[in-house]
mmCIF file of C-alpha atoms in Angstrom:
data_model
loop_
_atom_site.group_PDB
_atom_site.id
_atom_site.type_symbol
_atom_site.label_atom_id
_atom_site.label_comp_id
_atom_site.label_asym_id
_atom_site.label_seq_id
_atom_site.Cartn_x
_atom_site.Cartn_y
_atom_site.Cartn_z
ATOM 1 C CA UNK Q 1 0.009 -0.023 -0.012
ATOM 2 C CA UNK Q 2 1.356 3.427 -0.811
ATOM 3 C CA UNK Q 3 1.818 5.719 2.177
ATOM 4 C CA UNK Q 4 0.579 9.153 2.799
ATOM 5 C CA UNK Q 5 1.798 11.651 0.156
ATOM 6 C CA UNK Q 6 2.031 15.404 0.501
ATOM 7 C CA UNK Q 7 2.707 17.979 -2.115
ATOM 8 C CA UNK Q 8 4.633 20.070 -2.530
ATOM 9 C CA UNK Q 9 7.494 19.003 -0.258
ATOM 10 C CA UNK Q 10 9.009 22.459 -0.017
ATOM 11 C CA UNK Q 11 7.493 25.946 -0.581
ATOM 12 C CA UNK Q 12 8.659 29.440 -0.141
ATOM 13 C CA UNK Q 13 6.120 32.237 0.056
ATOM 14 C CA UNK Q 14 6.101 35.904 0.922
ATOM 15 C CA UNK Q 15 4.232 37.463 3.793
ATOM 16 C CA UNK Q 16 0.674 38.286 2.781
ATOM 17 C CA UNK Q 17 0.332 35.609 0.193
ATOM 18 C CA UNK Q 18 -1.763 32.516 0.523
ATOM 19 C CA UNK Q 19 -0.847 28.854 0.135
ATOM 20 C CA UNK Q 20 -2.540 25.541 -0.484
ATOM 21 C CA UNK Q 21 -1.058 22.241 0.588
ATOM 22 C CA UNK Q 22 -2.256 18.843 -0.507
ATOM 23 C CA UNK Q 23 -2.466 15.501 1.174
ATOM 24 C CA UNK Q 24 -3.410 12.084 -0.255
ATOM 25 C CA UNK Q 25 -4.174 9.573 2.447
ATOM 26 C CA UNK Q 26 -3.494 5.843 2.418
ATOM 27 C CA UNK Q 27 -5.975 4.091 0.214
ATOM 28 C CA UNK Q 28 -9.124 3.264 2.222
ATOM 29 C CA UNK Q 29 -8.370 5.742 4.886
ATOM 30 C CA UNK Q 30 -11.229 8.222 5.454
ATOM 31 C CA UNK Q 31 -9.751 10.434 8.150
ATOM 32 C CA UNK Q 32 -7.129 13.063 7.486
ATOM 33 C CA UNK Q 33 -5.596 15.250 10.172
ATOM 34 C CA UNK Q 34 -3.323 18.144 9.724
ATOM 35 C CA UNK Q 35 -0.507 19.260 12.128
ATOM 36 C CA UNK Q 36 1.841 22.105 12.275
ATOM 37 C CA UNK Q 37 5.408 21.387 13.570
ATOM 38 C CA UNK Q 38 7.816 23.989 14.733
ATOM 39 C CA UNK Q 39 10.959 23.792 16.870
ATOM 40 C CA UNK Q 40 9.351 26.034 19.518
ATOM 41 C CA UNK Q 41 5.848 24.614 19.738
ATOM 42 C CA UNK Q 42 6.355 21.050 18.636
ATOM 43 C CA UNK Q 43 3.512 19.203 16.934
ATOM 44 C CA UNK Q 44 0.199 21.028 17.117
ATOM 45 C CA UNK Q 45 -3.113 19.802 15.788
ATOM 46 C CA UNK Q 46 -4.797 21.947 13.150
ATOM 47 C CA UNK Q 47 -7.935 20.024 12.140
ATOM 48 C CA UNK Q 48 -9.313 16.612 11.225
ATOM 49 C CA UNK Q 49 -11.523 15.742 8.327
ATOM 50 C CA UNK Q 50 -13.634 12.621 8.042
ATOM 51 C CA UNK Q 51 -15.885 11.895 5.061
ATOM 52 C CA UNK Q 52 -15.535 15.480 3.792
ATOM 53 C CA UNK Q 53 -16.621 16.963 7.119
ATOM 54 C CA UNK Q 54 -14.386 18.826 9.572
ATOM 55 C CA UNK Q 55 -14.727 16.805 12.693
ATOM 56 C CA UNK Q 56 -12.279 18.489 14.983
ATOM 57 C CA UNK Q 57 -10.386 21.750 15.046
ATOM 58 C CA UNK Q 58 -7.336 22.967 16.977
ATOM 59 C CA UNK Q 59 -6.603 26.362 18.309
ATOM 60 C CA UNK Q 60 -5.455 28.160 15.198
ATOM 61 C CA UNK Q 61 -6.763 31.409 13.651
ATOM 62 C CA UNK Q 62 -9.295 31.391 10.889
ATOM 63 C CA UNK Q 63 -6.522 32.000 8.291
ATOM 64 C CA UNK Q 64 -5.955 28.296 8.511
ATOM 65 C CA UNK Q 65 -8.682 26.297 6.729
ATOM 66 C CA UNK Q 66 -9.030 22.964 5.052
ATOM 67 C CA UNK Q 67 -11.306 20.707 3.071
ATOM 68 C CA UNK Q 68 -11.651 17.100 2.118
ATOM 69 C CA UNK Q 69 -12.797 15.702 -1.144
ATOM 70 C CA UNK Q 70 -14.952 12.679 -1.860
ATOM 71 C CA UNK Q 71 -11.843 10.569 -2.557
ATOM 72 C CA UNK Q 72 -10.524 11.515 0.897
ATOM 73 C CA UNK Q 73 -7.743 13.662 -0.481
ATOM 74 C CA UNK Q 74 -7.422 16.807 1.602
ATOM 75 C CA UNK Q 75 -6.111 20.302 1.142
ATOM 76 C CA UNK Q 76 -5.245 22.949 3.669
ATOM 77 C CA UNK Q 77 -5.091 26.661 2.995
ATOM 78 C CA UNK Q 78 -3.312 29.401 4.856
ATOM 79 C CA UNK Q 79 -4.259 32.968 3.849
ATOM 80 C CA UNK Q 80 -2.407 36.169 4.567
ATOM 81 C CA UNK Q 81 0.813 34.400 5.510
ATOM 82 C CA UNK Q 82 2.837 35.563 8.417
ATOM 83 C CA UNK Q 83 6.482 34.831 9.187
ATOM 84 C CA UNK Q 84 5.385 32.719 12.118
ATOM 85 C CA UNK Q 85 3.594 30.336 9.769
ATOM 86 C CA UNK Q 86 6.974 28.961 8.688
ATOM 87 C CA UNK Q 87 6.785 25.381 9.695
ATOM 88 C CA UNK Q 88 6.677 21.747 8.650
ATOM 89 C CA UNK Q 89 3.002 20.895 7.859
ATOM 90 C CA UNK Q 90 2.196 17.264 8.344
ATOM 91 C CA UNK Q 91 -0.890 15.354 7.442
ATOM 92 C CA UNK Q 92 -1.822 12.004 8.882
ATOM 93 C CA UNK Q 93 -4.423 9.502 7.787
ATOM 94 C CA UNK Q 94 -6.314 6.823 9.624
ATOM 95 C CA UNK Q 95 -8.935 4.313 8.579
ATOM 96 C CA UNK Q 96 -11.789 5.714 10.615
ATOM 97 C CA UNK Q 97 -10.411 8.124 13.115
ATOM 98 C CA UNK Q 98 -12.907 6.567 15.497
ATOM 99 C CA UNK Q 99 -12.374 3.157 17.018
ATOM 100 C CA UNK Q 100 -9.139 2.716 15.110
ATOM 101 C CA UNK Q 101 -6.913 5.587 15.950
ATOM 102 C CA UNK Q 102 -3.743 4.457 14.348
ATOM 103 C CA UNK Q 103 -2.390 7.420 12.379
ATOM 104 C CA UNK Q 104 0.138 7.377 9.558
ATOM 105 C CA UNK Q 105 1.985 10.501 8.673
ATOM 106 C CA UNK Q 106 3.183 11.826 5.390
ATOM 107 C CA UNK Q 107 6.664 13.395 4.952
ATOM 108 C CA UNK Q 108 5.336 16.934 5.375
ATOM 109 C CA UNK Q 109 5.519 20.151 3.479
ATOM 110 C CA UNK Q 110 8.178 22.526 4.575
ATOM 111 C CA UNK Q 111 6.732 26.059 4.273
ATOM 112 C CA UNK Q 112 9.065 29.037 4.562
ATOM 113 C CA UNK Q 113 7.516 32.479 4.723
ATOM 114 C CA UNK Q 114 9.889 35.382 3.978
ATOM 115 C CA UNK B 1 18.290 17.805 7.804
ATOM 116 C CA UNK B 2 15.486 19.785 9.388
ATOM 117 C CA UNK B 3 15.535 20.517 13.039
ATOM 118 C CA UNK B 4 12.555 18.970 14.817
ATOM 119 C CA UNK B 5 13.256 20.574 18.116
ATOM 120 C CA UNK B 6 16.160 22.716 19.021
ATOM 121 C CA UNK B 7 16.000 22.271 22.797
ATOM 122 C CA UNK B 8 14.625 18.772 23.249
ATOM 123 C CA UNK B 9 15.704 16.593 26.141
ATOM 124 C CA UNK B 10 18.328 14.187 24.814
ATOM 125 C CA UNK B 11 19.069 10.603 25.789
ATOM 126 C CA UNK B 12 22.381 9.234 24.729
ATOM 127 C CA UNK B 13 22.919 5.519 24.902
ATOM 128 C CA UNK B 14 25.612 3.089 23.777
ATOM 129 C CA UNK B 15 24.918 0.934 20.849
ATOM 130 C CA UNK B 16 23.601 -2.414 22.070
ATOM 131 C CA UNK B 17 22.286 -1.037 25.325
ATOM 132 C CA UNK B 18 18.531 -0.727 26.147
ATOM 133 C CA UNK B 19 16.874 2.687 25.997
ATOM 134 C CA UNK B 20 14.026 3.973 28.028
ATOM 135 C CA UNK B 21 12.173 7.079 26.904
ATOM 136 C CA UNK B 22 9.651 8.614 29.259
ATOM 137 C CA UNK B 23 6.559 10.692 28.747
ATOM 138 C CA UNK B 24 4.177 12.312 31.133
ATOM 139 C CA UNK B 25 0.726 12.865 29.778
ATOM 140 C CA UNK B 26 -1.712 15.421 30.877
ATOM 141 C CA UNK B 27 -5.246 14.139 30.522
ATOM 142 C CA UNK B 28 -6.444 11.413 32.853
ATOM 143 C CA UNK B 29 -9.353 10.778 30.424
ATOM 144 C CA UNK B 30 -6.991 9.883 27.636
ATOM 145 C CA UNK B 31 -7.533 6.277 26.629
ATOM 146 C CA UNK B 32 -5.217 5.733 23.740
ATOM 147 C CA UNK B 33 -1.509 6.409 23.379
ATOM 148 C CA UNK B 34 0.981 6.193 20.543
ATOM 149 C CA UNK B 35 4.741 6.363 20.320
ATOM 150 C CA UNK B 36 6.185 7.965 17.172
ATOM 151 C CA UNK B 37 9.719 8.055 15.828
ATOM 152 C CA UNK B 38 10.701 10.976 13.675
ATOM 153 C CA UNK B 39 13.997 11.051 11.759
ATOM 154 C CA UNK B 40 15.368 14.210 10.328
ATOM 155 C CA UNK B 41 13.540 15.347 7.267
ATOM 156 C CA UNK B 42 10.717 12.844 7.655
ATOM 157 C CA UNK B 43 7.275 12.637 9.094
ATOM 158 C CA UNK B 44 6.609 10.780 12.355
ATOM 159 C CA UNK B 45 6.577 7.035 11.958
ATOM 160 C CA UNK B 46 4.221 4.892 14.040
ATOM 161 C CA UNK B 47 6.075 2.608 16.465
ATOM 162 C CA UNK B 48 3.632 1.128 18.881
ATOM 163 C CA UNK B 49 0.328 1.982 20.522
ATOM 164 C CA UNK B 50 -1.466 1.038 23.780
ATOM 165 C CA UNK B 51 -4.994 1.444 25.112
ATOM 166 C CA UNK B 52 -5.704 2.539 28.637
ATOM 167 C CA UNK B 53 -7.044 -0.965 29.533
ATOM 168 C CA UNK B 54 -3.546 -2.353 29.198
ATOM 169 C CA UNK B 55 -0.366 -1.809 31.229
ATOM 170 C CA UNK B 56 2.153 -3.143 28.819
ATOM 171 C CA UNK B 57 2.414 -3.988 25.151
ATOM 172 C CA UNK B 58 5.343 -5.445 23.269
ATOM 173 C CA UNK B 59 6.398 -5.130 19.664
ATOM 174 C CA UNK B 60 9.528 -5.939 17.853
ATOM 175 C CA UNK B 61 12.398 -4.784 20.101
ATOM 176 C CA UNK B 62 10.061 -2.204 21.699
ATOM 177 C CA UNK B 63 7.882 -2.302 24.741
ATOM 178 C CA UNK B 64 5.415 0.374 25.937
ATOM 179 C CA UNK B 65 4.442 0.647 29.571
ATOM 180 C CA UNK B 66 1.505 2.651 30.792
ATOM 181 C CA UNK B 67 1.019 3.826 34.399
ATOM 182 C CA UNK B 68 -2.346 5.471 34.634
ATOM 183 C CA UNK B 69 -1.957 6.188 38.330
ATOM 184 C CA UNK B 70 0.825 8.729 37.685
ATOM 185 C CA UNK B 71 -0.069 9.404 34.020
ATOM 186 C CA UNK B 72 3.213 8.137 32.735
ATOM 187 C CA UNK B 73 4.157 6.332 29.562
ATOM 188 C CA UNK B 74 7.561 4.813 28.673
ATOM 189 C CA UNK B 75 9.049 3.316 25.560
ATOM 190 C CA UNK B 76 11.735 0.744 25.996
ATOM 191 C CA UNK B 77 13.955 -0.138 23.049
ATOM 192 C CA UNK B 78 16.034 -3.258 23.355
ATOM 193 C CA UNK B 79 19.520 -3.522 21.953
ATOM 194 C CA UNK B 80 19.565 0.026 20.622
ATOM 195 C CA UNK B 81 20.964 0.426 17.159
ATOM 196 C CA UNK B 82 22.356 3.440 15.265
ATOM 197 C CA UNK B 83 19.218 3.481 13.166
ATOM 198 C CA UNK B 84 17.198 4.154 16.279
ATOM 199 C CA UNK B 85 18.670 7.649 16.539
ATOM 200 C CA UNK B 86 15.710 9.997 16.092
ATOM 201 C CA UNK B 87 13.280 12.115 18.028
ATOM 202 C CA UNK B 88 10.555 10.114 19.815
ATOM 203 C CA UNK B 89 7.094 11.514 20.562
ATOM 204 C CA UNK B 90 4.326 10.231 22.670
ATOM 205 C CA UNK B 91 0.743 11.175 21.754
ATOM 206 C CA UNK B 92 -2.440 10.821 23.758
ATOM 207 C CA UNK B 93 -6.095 10.818 22.697
ATOM 208 C CA UNK B 94 -9.375 10.762 24.533
ATOM 209 C CA UNK B 95 -12.277 8.611 23.589
ATOM 210 C CA UNK B 96 -14.778 11.285 22.590
ATOM 211 C CA UNK B 97 -13.353 12.373 19.304
ATOM 212 C CA UNK B 98 -10.675 14.515 20.721
ATOM 213 C CA UNK B 99 -7.573 15.153 18.676
ATOM 214 C CA UNK B 100 -4.156 13.716 19.442
ATOM 215 C CA UNK B 101 -2.035 15.763 21.809
ATOM 216 C CA UNK B 102 1.693 15.301 21.263
ATOM 217 C CA UNK B 103 4.419 15.485 23.891
ATOM 218 C CA UNK B 104 7.498 17.689 23.282
ATOM 219 C CA UNK B 105 9.664 14.757 22.216
ATOM 220 C CA UNK B 106 12.957 13.295 23.259
ATOM 221 C CA UNK B 107 16.031 13.021 21.035
ATOM 222 C CA UNK B 108 17.707 9.601 21.199
ATOM 223 C CA UNK B 109 21.317 9.582 20.270
ATOM 224 C CA UNK B 110 23.049 6.230 19.860
ATOM 225 C CA UNK B 111 26.750 6.272 20.455
ATOM 226 C CA UNK B 112 29.010 3.835 18.640
#
């Protein structure tokens, strides 16, 4: 089975711009979660999508949004980028996100905001 | 490679020795726990999980111990190898749809 894939792997943007990151979960997995990882804050939960619905949301401003498509692929968007948004953005998929919690992570997208 | 955490606690062990990585979790209602390994430039990799109705679970060269009384989780790695060098995270989750909460991580350094 192919693992979780994320595109692009690296991205450089300027303050004020917006960015869209993409995640393709493991085949058959319906839950996709997004995390932000920084050296100072560690791994922080952004949101979870299950069957195209946002099921859970972390404590991030509204500039961070996401969506999930019918094939379970997910995108996250960050608008009006700030320098502090520079981070590794990880997505993780699981089969149901319910009784089975086992999550598998993708390699991440390294976003640098200048 | 990318820096996962600049000021993480570090555990240094000799190759071949056993490693014990500890994690204190915060929520007494958490009922599921995972240990992840993250190598430089990669996403976290699932190692082993345990539910709150268990005290111990073993995998290949790894054992996870759960002490609910003191809200403590540990990961034991037997016969540590150079390839085990990485940052290790514990993550906890409640049983009412809450998201995973990750610990700060511990950097394991295996000395030759």
